Short mmCIF file of C-alpha atoms and ligand atoms in Angstrom, two decimals:
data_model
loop_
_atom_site.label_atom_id
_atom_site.label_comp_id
_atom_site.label_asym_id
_atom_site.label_seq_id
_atom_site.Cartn_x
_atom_site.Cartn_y
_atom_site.Cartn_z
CA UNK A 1471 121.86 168.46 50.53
CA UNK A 1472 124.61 166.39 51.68
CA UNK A 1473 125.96 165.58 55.23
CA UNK A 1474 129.06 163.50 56.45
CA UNK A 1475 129.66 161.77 59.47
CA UNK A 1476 132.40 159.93 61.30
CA UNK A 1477 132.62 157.27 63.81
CA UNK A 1478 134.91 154.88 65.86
CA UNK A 1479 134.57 152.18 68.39
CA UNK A 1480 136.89 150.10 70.90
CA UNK A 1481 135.63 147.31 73.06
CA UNK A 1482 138.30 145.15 74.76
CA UNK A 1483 138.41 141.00 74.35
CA UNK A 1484 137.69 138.51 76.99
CA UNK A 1485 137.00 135.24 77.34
CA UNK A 1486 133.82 133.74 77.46
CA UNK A 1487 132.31 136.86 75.90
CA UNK A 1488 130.07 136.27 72.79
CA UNK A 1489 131.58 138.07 69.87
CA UNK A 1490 129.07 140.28 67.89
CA UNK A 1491 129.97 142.37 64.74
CA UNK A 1492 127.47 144.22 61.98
CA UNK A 1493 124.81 141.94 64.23
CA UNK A 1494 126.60 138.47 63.53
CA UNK A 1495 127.93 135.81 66.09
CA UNK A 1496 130.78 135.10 65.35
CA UNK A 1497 132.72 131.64 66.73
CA UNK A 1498 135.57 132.77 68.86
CA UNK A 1499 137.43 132.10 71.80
CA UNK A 1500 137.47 135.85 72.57
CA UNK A 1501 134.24 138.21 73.10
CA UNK A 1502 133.87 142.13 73.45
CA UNK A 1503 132.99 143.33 76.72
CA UNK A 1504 130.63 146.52 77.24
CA UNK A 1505 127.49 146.97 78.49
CA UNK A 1506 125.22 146.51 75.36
CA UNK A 1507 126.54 143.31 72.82
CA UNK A 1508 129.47 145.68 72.68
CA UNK A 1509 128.80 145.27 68.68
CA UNK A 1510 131.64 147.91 67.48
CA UNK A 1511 130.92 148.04 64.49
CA UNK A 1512 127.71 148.96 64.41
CA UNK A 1513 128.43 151.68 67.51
CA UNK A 1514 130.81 153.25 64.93
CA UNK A 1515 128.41 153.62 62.38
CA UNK A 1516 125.51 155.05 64.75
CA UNK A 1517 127.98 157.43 65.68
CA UNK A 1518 128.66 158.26 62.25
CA UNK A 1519 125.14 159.06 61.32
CA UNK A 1520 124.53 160.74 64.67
CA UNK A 1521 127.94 163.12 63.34
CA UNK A 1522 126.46 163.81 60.24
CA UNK A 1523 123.04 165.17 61.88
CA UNK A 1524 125.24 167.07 64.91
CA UNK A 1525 122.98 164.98 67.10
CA UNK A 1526 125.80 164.28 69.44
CA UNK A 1527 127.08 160.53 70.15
CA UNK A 1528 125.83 157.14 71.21
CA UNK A 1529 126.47 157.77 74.26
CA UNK A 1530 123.82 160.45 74.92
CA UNK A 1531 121.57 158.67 73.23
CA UNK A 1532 121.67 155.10 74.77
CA UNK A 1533 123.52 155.82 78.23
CA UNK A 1534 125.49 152.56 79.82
CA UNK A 1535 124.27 153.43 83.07
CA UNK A 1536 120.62 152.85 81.71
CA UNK A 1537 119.86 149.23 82.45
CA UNK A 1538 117.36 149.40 79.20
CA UNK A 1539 121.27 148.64 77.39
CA UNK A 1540 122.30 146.34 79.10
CA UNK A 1541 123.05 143.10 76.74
CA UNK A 1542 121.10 145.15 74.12
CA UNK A 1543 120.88 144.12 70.44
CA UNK A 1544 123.21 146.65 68.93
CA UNK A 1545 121.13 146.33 65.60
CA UNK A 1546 117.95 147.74 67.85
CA UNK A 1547 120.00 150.77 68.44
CA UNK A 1548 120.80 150.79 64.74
CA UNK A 1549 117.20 150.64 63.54
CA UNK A 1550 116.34 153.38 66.32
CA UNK A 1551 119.07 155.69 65.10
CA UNK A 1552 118.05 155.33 61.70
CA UNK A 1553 114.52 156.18 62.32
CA UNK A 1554 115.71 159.67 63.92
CA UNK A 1555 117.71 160.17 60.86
CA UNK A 1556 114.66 159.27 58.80
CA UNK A 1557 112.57 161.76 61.06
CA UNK A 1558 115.09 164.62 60.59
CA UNK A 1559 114.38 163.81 56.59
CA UNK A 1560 117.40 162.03 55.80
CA UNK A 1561 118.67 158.63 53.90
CA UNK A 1562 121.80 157.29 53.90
CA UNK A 1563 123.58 157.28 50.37
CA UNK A 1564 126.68 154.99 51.61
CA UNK A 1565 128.18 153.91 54.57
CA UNK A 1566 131.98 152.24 54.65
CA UNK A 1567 133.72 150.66 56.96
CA UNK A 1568 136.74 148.80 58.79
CA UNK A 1569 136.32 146.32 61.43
CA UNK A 1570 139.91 145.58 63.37
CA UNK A 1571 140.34 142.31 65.17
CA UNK A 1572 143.18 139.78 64.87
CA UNK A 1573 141.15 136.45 64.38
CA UNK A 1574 139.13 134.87 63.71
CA UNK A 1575 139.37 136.14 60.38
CA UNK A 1576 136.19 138.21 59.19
CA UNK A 1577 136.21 137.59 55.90
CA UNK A 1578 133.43 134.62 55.42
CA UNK A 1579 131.04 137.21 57.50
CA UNK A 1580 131.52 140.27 55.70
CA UNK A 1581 128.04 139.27 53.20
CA UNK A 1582 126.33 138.85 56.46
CA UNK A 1583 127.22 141.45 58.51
CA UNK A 1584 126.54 143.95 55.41
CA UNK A 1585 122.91 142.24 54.87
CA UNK A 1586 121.98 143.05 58.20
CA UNK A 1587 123.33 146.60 58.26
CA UNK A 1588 121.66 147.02 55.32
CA UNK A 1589 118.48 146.39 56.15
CA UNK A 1590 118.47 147.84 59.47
CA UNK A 1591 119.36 151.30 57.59
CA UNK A 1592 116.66 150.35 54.77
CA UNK A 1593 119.30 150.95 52.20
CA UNK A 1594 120.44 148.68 49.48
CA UNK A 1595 123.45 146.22 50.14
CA UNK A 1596 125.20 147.75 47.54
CA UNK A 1597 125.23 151.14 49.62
CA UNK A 1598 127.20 148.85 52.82
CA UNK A 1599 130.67 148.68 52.87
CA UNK A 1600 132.48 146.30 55.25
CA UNK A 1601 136.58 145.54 55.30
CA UNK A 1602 138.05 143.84 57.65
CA UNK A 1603 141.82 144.07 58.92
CA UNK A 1604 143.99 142.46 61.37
CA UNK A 1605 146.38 144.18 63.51
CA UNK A 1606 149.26 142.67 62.07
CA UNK A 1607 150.42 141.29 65.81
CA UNK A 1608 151.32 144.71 67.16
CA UNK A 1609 149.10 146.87 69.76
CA UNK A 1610 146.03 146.15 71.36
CA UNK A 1611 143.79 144.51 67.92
CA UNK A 1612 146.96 142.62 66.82
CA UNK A 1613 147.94 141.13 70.63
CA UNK A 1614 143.80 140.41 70.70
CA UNK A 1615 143.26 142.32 73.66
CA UNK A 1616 140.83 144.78 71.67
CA UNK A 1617 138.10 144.79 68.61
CA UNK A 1618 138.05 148.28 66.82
CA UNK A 1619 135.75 149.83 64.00
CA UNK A 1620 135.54 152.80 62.23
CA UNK A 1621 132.80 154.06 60.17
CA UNK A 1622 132.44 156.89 58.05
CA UNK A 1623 128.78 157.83 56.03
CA UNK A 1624 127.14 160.32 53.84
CA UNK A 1625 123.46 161.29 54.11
CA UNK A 1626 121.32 162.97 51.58
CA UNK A 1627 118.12 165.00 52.24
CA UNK A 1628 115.32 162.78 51.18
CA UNK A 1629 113.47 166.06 50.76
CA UNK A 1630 114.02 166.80 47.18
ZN1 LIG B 2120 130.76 150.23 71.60
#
């Protein structure tokens, strides 16, 4: 038994905001702004397992009016999200996924970020995609005014 699931995430840049993606700082003279570490990339993928088990979207679950969010560890989420989909008796099989920002450039991060995805979905490293790509200087990622991800995963019953 097999289940798919979508997800995508904007948070806009500012200055003086820390820059958070897949759960690493990153050095940059832009940050995201949003109530939690506005970490887009992993929001896209909780709401891409959250898809696949019709359980609605992040924002039902972790609500930015709650202060509990506020300047939350995105990867906390993560691990919470993953233990519902573990409850529900499900484990990911892969998970793949672009991260949009002009610079800095993602690239020497990408190991990281999938490390710690990784093991806050207790899957193999193998089973994390991450690509990174810029804007190309047009629109909101490639004038820096925004950071976008997308996710999409696939779940299998761990019931067999
Ligand atoms: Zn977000």
């Amino acid at each position: 038994m097999f289940r798919i699931g979508i997800g995508n995430d904007t948070h806009r840049l500012a200055r003086g905001r820390p820059l958070i993606l897949g759960g690493v700082r990153i050095e940059s003279e832009f940050g995201a702004e949003g109530h939690s570490d506005a970490d887009a990339l992993v929001h896209a993928i909780i709401d891409a397992i959250l898809g696949a088990l019709v359980l609605g979207d992040i924002g039902a679950h972790f609500p930015d009016t709650d202060p509990r969010w506020k300047n939350a560890d995105s990867l906390e989420l993560l691990r919470a999200v993953r233990e519902r989909m573990q409850a529900e008796g499900y484990a990911i099989v892969n998970v793949d996924s672009i991260v949009m920002l002009e610079r800095p450039r993602l690239r020497p991060h990408i190991e990281e970020m999938r490390a710690r995805l990784a093991a806050a979905l207790e899957t193999d490293t193998n089973n994390v995609s991450v690509k990174a790509k810029t804007g190309e200087r047009v629109d909101a990622v490639g004038e820096s005014r925004a950071v976008m991800a997308q996710a999409v995963v696939i779940l299998e019953s761990s019931s067999r």
